[in-house]
Tab-separated table of C-alpha atoms in Angstrom:
chain	number	residue	atom	x	y	z
E	1	MET	CA	21.605	-11.155	-18.848
E	2	THR	CA	19.076	-9.245	-20.959
E	3	ASN	CA	16.377	-11.861	-20.336
E	4	ASP	CA	16.774	-11.479	-16.567
E	5	LEU	CA	16.811	-7.682	-16.399
E	6	ASN	CA	13.327	-7.714	-14.835
E	7	LYS	CA	14.836	-9.452	-11.795
E	8	LEU	CA	17.041	-6.459	-10.963
E	9	THR	CA	16.332	-4.117	-8.082
E	10	LEU	CA	15.735	-0.433	-8.784
E	11	ALA	CA	19.223	0.399	-7.499
E	12	GLU	CA	20.886	-2.280	-9.652
E	13	ALA	CA	18.948	-1.192	-12.732
E	14	ARG	CA	19.682	2.501	-12.133
E	15	ASN	CA	23.396	1.798	-11.793
E	16	GLY	CA	23.378	-0.463	-14.857
E	17	LEU	CA	21.654	2.168	-16.979
E	18	ARG	CA	24.135	4.828	-15.932
E	19	ALA	CA	27.037	2.475	-16.655
E	20	LYS	CA	25.521	1.805	-20.138
E	21	LYS	CA	25.384	-1.947	-19.474
E	22	PHE	CA	21.892	-2.060	-21.001
E	23	THR	CA	19.215	0.363	-22.104
E	24	SER	CA	15.848	1.284	-20.636
E	25	VAL	CA	14.252	-0.162	-23.776
E	26	GLU	CA	15.900	-3.534	-23.066
E	27	LEU	CA	14.913	-3.336	-19.397
E	28	THR	CA	11.331	-2.485	-20.320
E	29	GLU	CA	11.090	-5.269	-22.897
E	30	ALA	CA	12.241	-7.783	-20.259
E	31	CYS	CA	9.427	-6.633	-17.961
E	32	LEU	CA	6.823	-6.636	-20.738
E	33	SER	CA	7.849	-10.180	-21.646
E	34	ALA	CA	7.529	-11.258	-17.990
E	35	ILE	CA	4.068	-9.669	-17.791
E	36	GLU	CA	2.919	-11.486	-20.945
E	37	GLY	CA	3.841	-14.803	-19.378
E	38	ALA	CA	2.180	-14.124	-16.029
E	39	GLY	CA	-1.496	-13.949	-16.878
E	40	ALA	CA	-2.246	-16.519	-14.170
E	41	LEU	CA	-1.304	-13.952	-11.509
E	42	ASN	CA	-3.851	-11.406	-12.815
E	43	ALA	CA	-1.623	-8.646	-11.409
E	44	PHE	CA	-1.792	-6.240	-14.373
E	45	VAL	CA	-5.301	-5.284	-15.439
E	46	HIS	CA	-4.537	-2.560	-18.020
E	47	HIS	CA	-1.445	-3.009	-20.175
E	48	THR	CA	0.338	0.018	-21.636
E	49	PRO	CA	3.228	-1.385	-23.729
E	50	GLU	CA	3.140	1.481	-26.259
E	51	ILE	CA	3.430	4.085	-23.506
E	52	ALA	CA	6.175	2.055	-21.821
E	53	ARG	CA	8.262	1.756	-24.991
E	54	ALA	CA	7.929	5.465	-25.762
E	55	GLN	CA	8.858	6.445	-22.205
E	56	ALA	CA	11.817	4.021	-22.233
E	57	ALA	CA	13.161	5.469	-25.501
E	58	ALA	CA	12.822	8.997	-24.100
E	59	ALA	CA	14.606	7.896	-20.911
E	60	ASP	CA	17.488	6.437	-22.926
E	61	ALA	CA	17.868	9.779	-24.714
E	62	ARG	CA	17.978	11.587	-21.365
E	63	ILE	CA	20.521	9.154	-19.949
E	64	ALA	CA	22.712	9.608	-23.054
E	65	LYS	CA	22.735	13.356	-22.371
E	66	GLY	CA	23.673	12.833	-18.729
E	67	ASP	CA	20.238	13.962	-17.526
E	68	ALA	CA	19.285	10.957	-15.395
E	69	PRO	CA	17.296	11.377	-12.176
E	70	ALA	CA	17.266	8.251	-9.982
E	71	MET	CA	14.040	6.809	-11.468
E	72	CYS	CA	14.941	7.608	-15.082
E	73	GLY	CA	14.380	4.581	-17.306
E	74	LEU	CA	13.068	2.319	-14.549
E	75	PRO	CA	9.884	0.321	-15.367
E	76	VAL	CA	7.181	0.356	-12.692
E	77	GLY	CA	3.557	-0.683	-12.243
E	78	ILE	CA	0.848	1.754	-11.138
E	79	LYS	CA	-1.990	0.753	-8.818
E	80	ASP	CA	-5.376	1.235	-10.488
E	81	LEU	CA	-6.276	3.813	-7.815
E	82	PHE	CA	-3.973	6.416	-9.432
E	83	CYS	CA	-5.457	8.496	-12.229
E	84	THR	CA	-3.280	8.183	-15.333
E	85	LYS	CA	-4.074	10.437	-18.279
E	86	GLY	CA	-5.766	8.633	-21.150
E	87	VAL	CA	-5.395	5.237	-19.457
E	88	PRO	CA	-8.295	3.405	-17.736
E	89	SER	CA	-8.333	4.240	-14.018
E	90	GLN	CA	-11.168	2.257	-12.480
E	91	ALA	CA	-10.206	1.674	-8.845
E	92	ALA	CA	-11.109	-1.955	-9.684
E	93	SER	CA	-14.803	-0.990	-9.690
E	94	ASN	CA	-17.512	-1.504	-12.290
E	95	ILE	CA	-18.896	1.922	-11.456
E	96	LEU	CA	-15.820	3.501	-13.085
E	97	LYS	CA	-15.830	1.217	-16.120
E	98	GLY	CA	-14.563	3.091	-19.152
E	99	PHE	CA	-13.246	6.063	-17.173
E	100	LYS	CA	-10.076	7.512	-18.717
E	101	PRO	CA	-8.937	10.636	-16.865
E	102	GLU	CA	-7.960	13.797	-18.717
E	103	TYR	CA	-5.339	14.480	-16.066
E	104	GLU	CA	-2.439	12.788	-14.285
E	105	SER	CA	-2.177	12.220	-10.540
E	106	THR	CA	0.537	14.365	-8.947
E	107	ILE	CA	2.582	11.340	-7.891
E	108	THR	CA	2.604	9.634	-11.294
E	109	ALA	CA	3.263	12.991	-12.996
E	110	GLN	CA	6.308	13.500	-10.755
E	111	MET	CA	7.594	10.005	-11.471
E	112	PHE	CA	7.102	10.306	-15.237
E	113	ASP	CA	8.722	13.766	-15.255
E	114	GLN	CA	11.753	12.063	-13.727
E	115	GLY	CA	11.778	9.456	-16.473
E	116	ALA	CA	10.028	6.481	-14.852
E	117	VAL	CA	8.407	4.022	-17.274
E	118	MET	CA	4.766	2.891	-16.816
E	119	LEU	CA	4.178	-0.762	-17.687
E	120	GLY	CA	0.460	-0.677	-16.887
E	121	LYS	CA	-2.164	-0.535	-14.154
E	122	LEU	CA	-2.261	-3.026	-11.297
E	123	ASN	CA	-5.069	-4.996	-9.697
E	124	MET	CA	-6.457	-4.069	-6.280
E	125	ASP	CA	-9.486	-4.423	-4.031
E	126	GLU	CA	-12.427	-2.314	-5.209
E	127	PHE	CA	-11.910	1.294	-4.060
E	128	ALA	CA	-9.080	-0.109	-1.880
E	129	MET	CA	-11.627	-1.805	0.403
E	130	GLY	CA	-10.342	-5.263	1.246
E	131	SER	CA	-7.459	-7.290	2.616
E	132	SER	CA	-7.270	-10.074	0.019
E	133	ASN	CA	-7.789	-8.516	-3.446
E	134	GLU	CA	-11.004	-10.550	-3.763
E	135	THR	CA	-13.313	-7.532	-4.097
E	136	SER	CA	-11.812	-6.475	-7.453
E	137	CYS	CA	-14.100	-6.225	-10.484
E	138	TYR	CA	-11.246	-7.794	-12.494
E	139	GLY	CA	-11.156	-10.907	-10.328
E	140	ASN	CA	-8.516	-11.418	-7.686
E	141	ALA	CA	-4.774	-11.100	-8.167
E	142	VAL	CA	-2.832	-14.189	-7.091
E	143	ASN	CA	0.192	-14.432	-4.818
E	144	PRO	CA	3.247	-15.830	-6.669
E	145	TRP	CA	3.986	-17.844	-3.515
E	146	LYS	CA	2.082	-21.135	-3.366
E	147	VAL	CA	1.417	-23.987	-0.932
E	148	ASP	CA	0.379	-27.489	-2.093
E	149	ASP	CA	-0.943	-26.134	-5.402
E	150	ARG	CA	-3.429	-23.929	-3.545
E	151	GLN	CA	-3.561	-20.339	-4.693
E	152	LEU	CA	-2.959	-17.715	-2.008
E	153	THR	CA	-4.030	-14.127	-1.578
E	154	PRO	CA	-1.374	-11.494	-2.258
E	155	GLY	CA	-3.104	-9.367	0.380
E	156	GLY	CA	-4.988	-6.155	-0.147
E	157	SER	CA	-5.806	-3.680	-1.192
E	158	SER	CA	-2.509	-3.295	-3.111
E	159	GLY	CA	-2.466	-7.001	-4.006
E	160	GLY	CA	-1.677	-6.560	-7.692
E	161	SER	CA	1.255	-4.294	-6.842
E	162	ALA	CA	2.647	-6.804	-4.340
E	163	SER	CA	2.209	-9.772	-6.681
E	164	ALA	CA	3.852	-7.960	-9.609
E	165	VAL	CA	6.912	-6.892	-7.606
E	166	ALA	CA	7.341	-10.298	-5.939
E	167	ALA	CA	7.107	-12.079	-9.321
E	168	ASP	CA	9.585	-9.662	-10.986
E	169	LEU	CA	7.001	-8.384	-13.465
E	170	CYS	CA	8.109	-4.854	-12.660
E	171	LEU	CA	10.991	-3.386	-10.696
E	172	ALA	CA	8.654	-1.619	-8.254
E	173	ALA	CA	5.069	-0.430	-7.946
E	174	THR	CA	2.960	2.277	-6.387
E	175	GLY	CA	0.561	1.345	-3.610
E	176	THR	CA	-1.790	3.126	-1.241
E	177	ASP	CA	-2.325	2.459	2.444
E	178	THR	CA	-5.493	3.392	4.349
E	179	GLY	CA	-5.293	0.765	7.109
E	180	GLY	CA	-2.410	-1.475	6.033
E	181	SER	CA	-2.936	-1.819	2.269
E	182	ILE	CA	0.772	-1.446	1.471
E	183	ARG	CA	2.291	-3.195	4.475
E	184	GLN	CA	0.025	-6.266	4.675
E	185	PRO	CA	0.430	-7.323	1.004
E	186	ALA	CA	4.168	-6.588	1.241
E	187	ALA	CA	4.403	-8.984	4.191
E	188	PHE	CA	2.331	-11.638	2.373
E	189	THR	CA	4.580	-11.596	-0.711
E	190	GLY	CA	8.054	-11.122	0.784
E	191	ILE	CA	8.701	-7.564	-0.415
E	192	VAL	CA	9.200	-4.142	1.205
E	193	GLY	CA	6.339	-1.657	1.523
E	194	ILE	CA	6.376	1.744	3.217
E	195	LYS	CA	3.440	3.936	4.195
E	196	PRO	CA	4.865	7.445	4.607
E	197	THR	CA	3.723	10.055	7.120
E	198	TYR	CA	0.248	11.368	6.236
E	199	GLY	CA	0.866	14.380	3.995
E	200	ARG	CA	4.312	13.342	2.739
E	201	CYS	CA	2.921	12.255	-0.662
E	202	SER	CA	0.178	14.083	-2.541
E	203	ARG	CA	-3.290	12.532	-2.679
E	204	TRP	CA	-4.316	14.626	-5.713
E	205	GLY	CA	-5.463	12.353	-8.509
E	206	VAL	CA	-5.607	9.285	-6.254
E	207	VAL	CA	-9.175	7.953	-6.034
E	208	ALA	CA	-10.287	8.603	-2.459
E	209	PHE	CA	-11.355	5.944	0.031
E	210	ALA	CA	-10.953	7.631	3.437
E	211	SER	CA	-9.376	11.042	2.980
E	212	SER	CA	-7.889	11.455	6.462
E	213	LEU	CA	-6.220	8.025	6.297
E	214	ASP	CA	-5.184	7.414	2.658
E	215	GLN	CA	-1.496	7.702	1.853
E	216	ALA	CA	0.471	6.566	-1.195
E	217	GLY	CA	3.828	4.833	-0.995
E	218	PRO	CA	6.265	2.535	-2.796
E	219	MET	CA	6.304	-1.258	-2.925
E	220	THR	CA	9.764	-2.539	-3.786
E	221	LYS	CA	12.187	-5.455	-3.636
E	222	THR	CA	14.528	-3.848	-1.077
E	223	VAL	CA	14.661	-1.066	1.502
E	224	ARG	CA	17.135	0.857	-0.677
E	225	ASP	CA	14.649	0.708	-3.538
E	226	ALA	CA	11.924	2.028	-1.220
E	227	ALA	CA	14.155	5.005	-0.380
E	228	ILE	CA	14.849	5.697	-4.062
E	229	MET	CA	11.188	5.491	-5.087
E	230	LEU	CA	9.824	7.429	-2.112
E	231	GLN	CA	12.154	10.276	-3.084
E	232	SER	CA	10.420	10.483	-6.462
E	233	MET	CA	6.892	10.225	-5.032
E	234	ALA	CA	7.161	12.639	-2.099
E	235	GLY	CA	6.883	16.412	-2.040
E	236	HIS	CA	4.544	19.312	-1.410
E	237	ASP	CA	1.575	19.728	-3.741
E	238	PRO	CA	-0.461	22.964	-3.618
E	239	LYS	CA	-3.373	21.050	-5.196
E	240	ASP	CA	-3.658	18.881	-2.048
E	241	SER	CA	-4.591	20.827	1.093
E	242	THR	CA	-3.294	17.971	3.290
E	243	SER	CA	0.120	17.898	1.593
E	244	ALA	CA	2.944	19.008	3.882
E	245	ASP	CA	5.164	21.879	2.731
E	246	LEU	CA	8.355	20.212	3.916
E	247	ALA	CA	11.652	19.528	2.186
E	248	VAL	CA	12.166	15.933	1.054
E	249	PRO	CA	15.468	14.571	2.389
E	250	ASP	CA	17.802	12.329	0.421
E	251	PHE	CA	16.416	9.088	1.834
E	252	GLU	CA	18.946	6.836	0.130
E	253	ALA	CA	21.873	8.824	1.529
E	254	MET	CA	20.557	8.140	5.036
E	255	LEU	CA	20.928	4.354	4.666
E	256	THR	CA	23.994	3.762	6.817
E	257	GLY	CA	22.666	0.698	8.625
E	258	ASP	CA	23.992	2.167	11.885
E	259	VAL	CA	21.331	1.949	14.613
E	260	ARG	CA	23.663	2.004	17.616
E	261	GLY	CA	22.077	3.907	20.462
E	262	LYS	CA	18.641	3.996	18.832
E	263	VAL	CA	15.772	3.108	21.156
E	264	ILE	CA	13.310	0.591	19.728
E	265	GLY	CA	10.001	0.261	21.555
E	266	ILE	CA	8.191	-3.070	21.903
E	267	PRO	CA	4.499	-2.430	22.662
E	268	LYS	CA	3.029	-4.977	25.058
E	269	GLU	CA	-0.468	-4.457	23.618
E	270	TYR	CA	0.606	-6.066	20.318
E	271	ARG	CA	1.130	-9.404	22.090
E	272	MET	CA	-2.402	-10.527	21.400
E	273	ASP	CA	-4.253	-13.628	22.519
E	274	GLY	CA	-4.095	-16.374	19.951
E	275	MET	CA	-1.099	-14.935	18.105
E	276	PRO	CA	0.480	-17.777	16.087
E	277	ALA	CA	3.724	-19.026	17.617
E	278	GLU	CA	5.542	-18.406	14.319
E	279	ILE	CA	4.596	-14.720	14.291
E	280	ASP	CA	5.690	-14.312	17.903
E	281	ALA	CA	8.976	-16.117	17.171
E	282	LEU	CA	9.580	-13.844	14.170
E	283	TRP	CA	8.982	-10.804	16.387
E	284	GLN	CA	11.396	-12.071	19.038
E	285	ASN	CA	13.965	-12.744	16.341
E	286	GLY	CA	13.541	-9.186	15.036
E	287	ILE	CA	14.070	-7.823	18.534
E	288	ALA	CA	17.255	-9.872	18.868
E	289	MET	CA	18.549	-8.712	15.472
E	290	LEU	CA	18.107	-5.018	16.293
E	291	LYS	CA	19.635	-5.528	19.731
E	292	ASP	CA	22.653	-7.233	18.145
E	293	ALA	CA	22.935	-4.267	15.761
E	294	GLY	CA	23.365	-1.976	18.748
E	295	ALA	CA	19.856	-0.688	19.342
E	296	GLU	CA	18.403	-0.407	22.839
E	297	ILE	CA	15.215	-2.439	23.265
E	298	ARG	CA	12.581	-0.927	25.544
E	299	ASP	CA	9.159	-2.267	26.524
E	300	ILE	CA	6.483	0.368	26.017
E	301	SER	CA	2.730	0.679	26.380
E	302	LEU	CA	0.271	1.926	23.779
E	303	PRO	CA	-2.837	1.458	25.946
E	304	HIS	CA	-5.504	2.489	23.429
E	305	THR	CA	-4.372	-0.001	20.780
E	306	LYS	CA	-7.280	-2.331	21.597
E	307	TYR	CA	-9.733	0.321	20.402
E	308	ALA	CA	-7.954	0.979	17.106
E	309	LEU	CA	-9.722	-1.563	14.915
E	310	PRO	CA	-13.286	-0.575	15.918
E	311	ALA	CA	-12.400	3.132	15.666
E	312	TYR	CA	-10.927	2.582	12.218
E	313	TYR	CA	-13.995	0.680	11.013
E	314	VAL	CA	-16.177	3.623	12.019
E	315	ILE	CA	-14.003	6.434	10.618
E	316	ALA	CA	-12.977	4.798	7.325
E	317	PRO	CA	-16.522	3.765	6.236
E	318	ALA	CA	-17.860	7.174	7.293
E	319	GLU	CA	-15.374	8.938	5.041
E	320	ALA	CA	-15.971	6.373	2.291
E	321	SER	CA	-19.723	6.971	2.318
E	322	SER	CA	-19.055	10.666	1.806
E	323	ASN	CA	-16.396	10.195	-0.882
E	324	LEU	CA	-18.339	7.602	-2.849
E	325	ALA	CA	-21.481	9.727	-3.013
E	326	ARG	CA	-20.009	11.322	-6.163
E	327	TYR	CA	-20.482	8.098	-8.155
E	328	ASP	CA	-24.025	8.577	-9.348
E	329	GLY	CA	-23.996	7.794	-13.065
E	330	VAL	CA	-24.343	11.441	-14.042
E	331	ARG	CA	-20.860	12.672	-14.924
E	332	TYR	CA	-18.640	9.658	-15.625
E	333	GLY	CA	-18.398	5.912	-15.306
E	334	HIS	CA	-21.248	3.402	-15.320
E	335	ARG	CA	-24.885	4.453	-15.700
E	336	ALA	CA	-27.696	1.915	-15.291
E	337	LYS	CA	-30.275	1.452	-18.017
E	338	LEU	CA	-33.550	2.948	-16.884
E	339	ALA	CA	-37.091	1.790	-17.433
E	340	SER	CA	-39.771	4.093	-18.744
E	341	GLY	CA	-40.924	6.371	-15.971
E	342	ASP	CA	-37.737	6.049	-13.889
E	343	GLY	CA	-36.559	9.294	-12.336
E	344	ILE	CA	-33.231	10.624	-11.092
E	345	VAL	CA	-33.453	8.747	-7.762
E	346	ASP	CA	-34.083	5.491	-9.634
E	347	MET	CA	-30.983	6.162	-11.727
E	348	TYR	CA	-28.856	6.776	-8.613
E	349	GLU	CA	-30.133	3.631	-6.907
E	350	LYS	CA	-29.798	1.311	-9.901
E	351	THR	CA	-26.392	2.689	-10.919
E	352	ARG	CA	-24.910	2.313	-7.454
E	353	ALA	CA	-26.453	-1.133	-6.939
E	354	GLU	CA	-24.970	-2.364	-10.226
E	355	GLY	CA	-21.654	-0.518	-9.987
E	356	PHE	CA	-20.562	-1.131	-6.402
E	357	GLY	CA	-19.544	-4.581	-5.181
E	358	SER	CA	-20.871	-6.084	-1.949
E	359	GLU	CA	-17.936	-5.026	0.276
E	360	VAL	CA	-18.117	-1.426	-0.924
E	361	GLN	CA	-21.886	-1.428	-0.392
E	362	ARG	CA	-21.385	-2.807	3.119
E	363	ARG	CA	-18.921	-0.082	4.064
E	364	VAL	CA	-20.989	2.698	2.510
E	365	MET	CA	-24.024	1.554	4.505
E	366	VAL	CA	-22.005	1.332	7.736
E	367	GLY	CA	-20.553	4.770	7.073
E	368	THR	CA	-23.901	6.329	6.300
E	369	TYR	CA	-25.342	4.807	9.475
E	370	VAL	CA	-22.613	6.150	11.787
E	371	LEU	CA	-22.982	9.632	10.261
E	372	SER	CA	-26.763	9.691	10.529
E	373	ALA	CA	-28.705	11.860	12.954
E	374	GLY	CA	-28.810	10.272	16.376
E	375	PHE	CA	-25.716	8.131	15.823
E	376	TYR	CA	-23.107	10.729	14.829
E	377	ASP	CA	-22.026	11.414	18.411
E	378	ALA	CA	-22.400	7.828	19.587
E	379	TYR	CA	-20.166	6.420	16.846
E	380	TYR	CA	-18.301	8.888	14.646
E	381	ASN	CA	-17.376	11.507	17.230
E	382	ARG	CA	-16.477	8.843	19.771
E	383	ALA	CA	-14.224	7.145	17.211
E	384	ARG	CA	-12.524	10.481	16.507
E	385	ARG	CA	-11.827	10.917	20.222
E	386	VAL	CA	-10.366	7.401	20.390
E	387	ARG	CA	-8.207	8.284	17.382
E	388	ALA	CA	-6.809	11.277	19.263
E	389	LEU	CA	-5.965	9.027	22.229
E	390	ILE	CA	-4.188	6.528	19.952
E	391	LYS	CA	-2.095	9.343	18.497
E	392	ARG	CA	-1.319	10.593	22.010
E	393	ASP	CA	-0.030	7.124	22.977
E	394	PHE	CA	2.526	7.296	20.157
E	395	ASP	CA	3.411	10.932	20.901
E	396	GLU	CA	4.146	10.045	24.523
E	397	ALA	CA	6.315	7.068	23.520
E	398	PHE	CA	8.363	9.209	21.140
E	399	ALA	CA	8.600	12.038	23.686
E	400	ALA	CA	10.033	9.514	26.174
E	401	GLY	CA	12.934	8.850	23.823
E	402	VAL	CA	11.716	5.992	21.632
E	403	ASP	CA	13.084	6.315	18.079
E	404	GLY	CA	11.099	3.513	16.467
E	405	ILE	CA	8.630	0.760	17.289
E	406	LEU	CA	8.867	-2.882	16.179
E	407	THR	CA	5.771	-5.083	15.755
E	408	PRO	CA	4.611	-7.932	13.516
E	409	ALA	CA	3.215	-6.709	10.189
E	410	THR	CA	0.369	-9.242	10.008
E	411	PRO	CA	-1.254	-11.807	12.315
E	412	SER	CA	-0.415	-14.656	9.878
E	413	SER	CA	1.213	-15.455	6.558
E	414	ALA	CA	-0.855	-15.378	3.348
E	415	PHE	CA	-4.082	-17.366	3.472
E	416	VAL	CA	-5.763	-19.408	0.744
E	417	LEU	CA	-7.939	-17.477	-1.696
E	418	GLY	CA	-11.608	-17.986	-0.923
E	419	GLU	CA	-10.863	-19.136	2.618
E	420	MET	CA	-12.333	-16.036	4.240
E	421	GLN	CA	-14.809	-14.931	1.591
E	422	ASP	CA	-17.838	-16.499	3.237
E	423	ALA	CA	-16.680	-15.876	6.791
E	424	ASP	CA	-17.802	-13.083	9.089
E	425	PRO	CA	-16.378	-9.850	7.545
E	426	VAL	CA	-14.813	-9.061	10.919
E	427	GLU	CA	-12.497	-12.059	10.445
E	428	MET	CA	-11.094	-10.387	7.320
E	429	TYR	CA	-10.867	-7.008	9.071
E	430	LEU	CA	-8.622	-8.569	11.749
E	431	ASN	CA	-5.844	-8.727	9.132
E	432	ASP	CA	-5.365	-5.004	9.791
E	433	VAL	CA	-4.953	-5.372	13.559
E	434	PHE	CA	-1.240	-4.409	13.593
E	435	THR	CA	-1.394	-1.739	10.904
E	436	VAL	CA	-4.440	0.512	11.428
E	437	THR	CA	-2.943	2.355	14.419
E	438	VAL	CA	-0.276	3.814	12.123
E	439	ASN	CA	-2.899	5.308	9.793
E	440	LEU	CA	-5.027	6.623	12.642
E	441	ALA	CA	-1.965	8.402	14.077
E	442	GLY	CA	-0.686	9.563	10.668
E	443	LEU	CA	2.723	7.952	11.222
E	444	PRO	CA	5.183	6.326	8.802
E	445	GLY	CA	5.352	2.527	8.871
E	446	ILE	CA	7.274	-0.055	6.861
E	447	SER	CA	7.028	-3.820	6.394
E	448	VAL	CA	10.290	-5.714	5.914
E	449	PRO	CA	10.421	-9.432	4.968
E	450	ALA	CA	12.156	-11.230	7.828
E	451	GLY	CA	11.565	-14.966	7.553
E	452	LEU	CA	9.565	-17.930	6.290
E	453	ASP	CA	6.939	-19.884	8.209
E	454	ALA	CA	6.716	-23.685	8.375
E	455	LYS	CA	4.823	-23.718	5.052
E	456	GLY	CA	7.642	-21.782	3.379
E	457	LEU	CA	5.653	-18.548	3.134
E	458	PRO	CA	7.126	-15.104	3.817
E	459	MET	CA	6.399	-13.164	6.987
E	460	GLY	CA	7.089	-9.501	7.614
E	461	LEU	CA	8.028	-7.272	10.535
E	462	GLN	CA	6.683	-3.746	10.870
E	463	LEU	CA	8.694	-0.729	11.994
E	464	ILE	CA	6.858	2.444	12.989
E	465	GLY	CA	8.688	5.776	12.986
E	466	ARG	CA	8.346	9.328	14.202
E	467	PRO	CA	6.315	11.650	11.959
E	468	TRP	CA	8.323	13.050	9.005
E	469	GLU	CA	11.335	10.879	9.854
E	470	GLU	CA	11.047	8.371	7.009
E	471	GLY	CA	14.820	8.594	6.570
E	472	GLU	CA	15.448	7.306	10.092
E	473	LEU	CA	12.735	4.678	9.663
E	474	LEU	CA	14.234	3.469	6.386
E	475	ASN	CA	17.676	3.285	7.982
E	476	THR	CA	16.370	1.120	10.835
E	477	ALA	CA	14.558	-1.033	8.268
E	478	TYR	CA	17.826	-1.282	6.315
E	479	ALA	CA	19.623	-2.574	9.413
E	480	LEU	CA	16.821	-5.093	10.011
E	481	GLU	CA	16.885	-6.172	6.368
E	482	LYS	CA	20.648	-6.766	6.490
E	483	ALA	CA	20.364	-8.760	9.713
E	484	ALA	CA	17.427	-10.859	8.464
E	485	GLY	CA	19.151	-11.641	5.169
E	486	PHE	CA	15.852	-12.521	3.491
E	487	VAL	CA	16.579	-13.565	-0.109
E	488	ALA	CA	13.862	-16.180	-0.732
E	489	LYS	CA	11.854	-15.922	-3.943
E	490	PRO	CA	8.710	-17.801	-4.986
E	491	ALA	CA	9.267	-20.816	-7.228
E	492	LYS	CA	7.873	-19.949	-10.642
E	493	TRP	CA	4.654	-21.816	-11.462
E	494	TRP	CA	2.716	-19.214	-13.456
């Protein structure tokens, strides 16, 4: 049993710890052993075994005293976008090489205060910009699912988090979602990932990509685990001006699985030309499962959906170009070596050219362009107006009585690593087609594994909820999870 402790869910491990069936130290050692044997996945990029063992021992002492919050003693992985005190926090970028923060992000501080155990930092796309984890300065993470010996992407940007959870290297992981970066990798690896309402979780100490879109959330093995972990991550933070001063409900207590009488909207605009038959069949199956569970299915229209992707790829790069201006080689991170006679502008240019990867450079240039004089109104302000219309579409659907919305999570299952690297960047951006609307509208969304395609790869369904009603969303996801009965795991090859 001890050797397989890493395969437990958060809920199973929590209950086992409280029942004294094993210790947090034993649980942590099982995860550390699994991580050591999974170098081929390249999921963990900074290992913190000493911190993990110390935190596990402290958690065992708390549990012995009867002081055991839900996350106490549970080993998790932390996406490299979260600042962790004294531990490298690079956002998978060479420009932050060697950066060890003197502070802890609010979310990780909350989790560690509750006794969670940090196993290490997880791989990701550079500055969270990517859908395949191939823009990372550490090299790409690899999906534990495989087809014909070809390595697959775990998705992005939270690819390391998804890979680690799917391969049982950790019990759960933190992720961030700016346009689908939790939900898409969750769908690609057969796990659960929830993006909460914008403002539900603090952004303080999370390296910024696009400040009006970024939101942290949990990536877990089950919906119940997502409820448990979200409870520990959520809450008001006075250090974050966008953090909502709202009480955090007991999400786990809301998991009844009863969705009778709930109205689930099916947006016609998500039935896109060229959608693979398997994705459409999965969607229809999801509709049938919720209907059988007692939900009312209603066709709805979200007419501005078709403008979401272009609006997102104006707003997100614009905010990125502003946020990434702080990386100049002056205060922290990488600084280029200068030739005799080079001035401050030369240092900025050389540092940023060496430190930022090609995808980050592309987005910074796009963002700078759309914010420049003469183009600000034509691009950025127009995109903001489209964003308002997209939010209004959702508001009107919810006002008409819709409780949740069901869509596919991704337009395909995981693709082969390298397959899209040399393609038109827009091809890669299309991976976010079903997810970006949720970020633009600030809504909660969750991906639930619901089936396998013909190649034996996992596919996910997305549920979108009303703002601040993550509890209701999780309950609907719980009903869908029970109906789908997805228990498949990748065959170990790493």
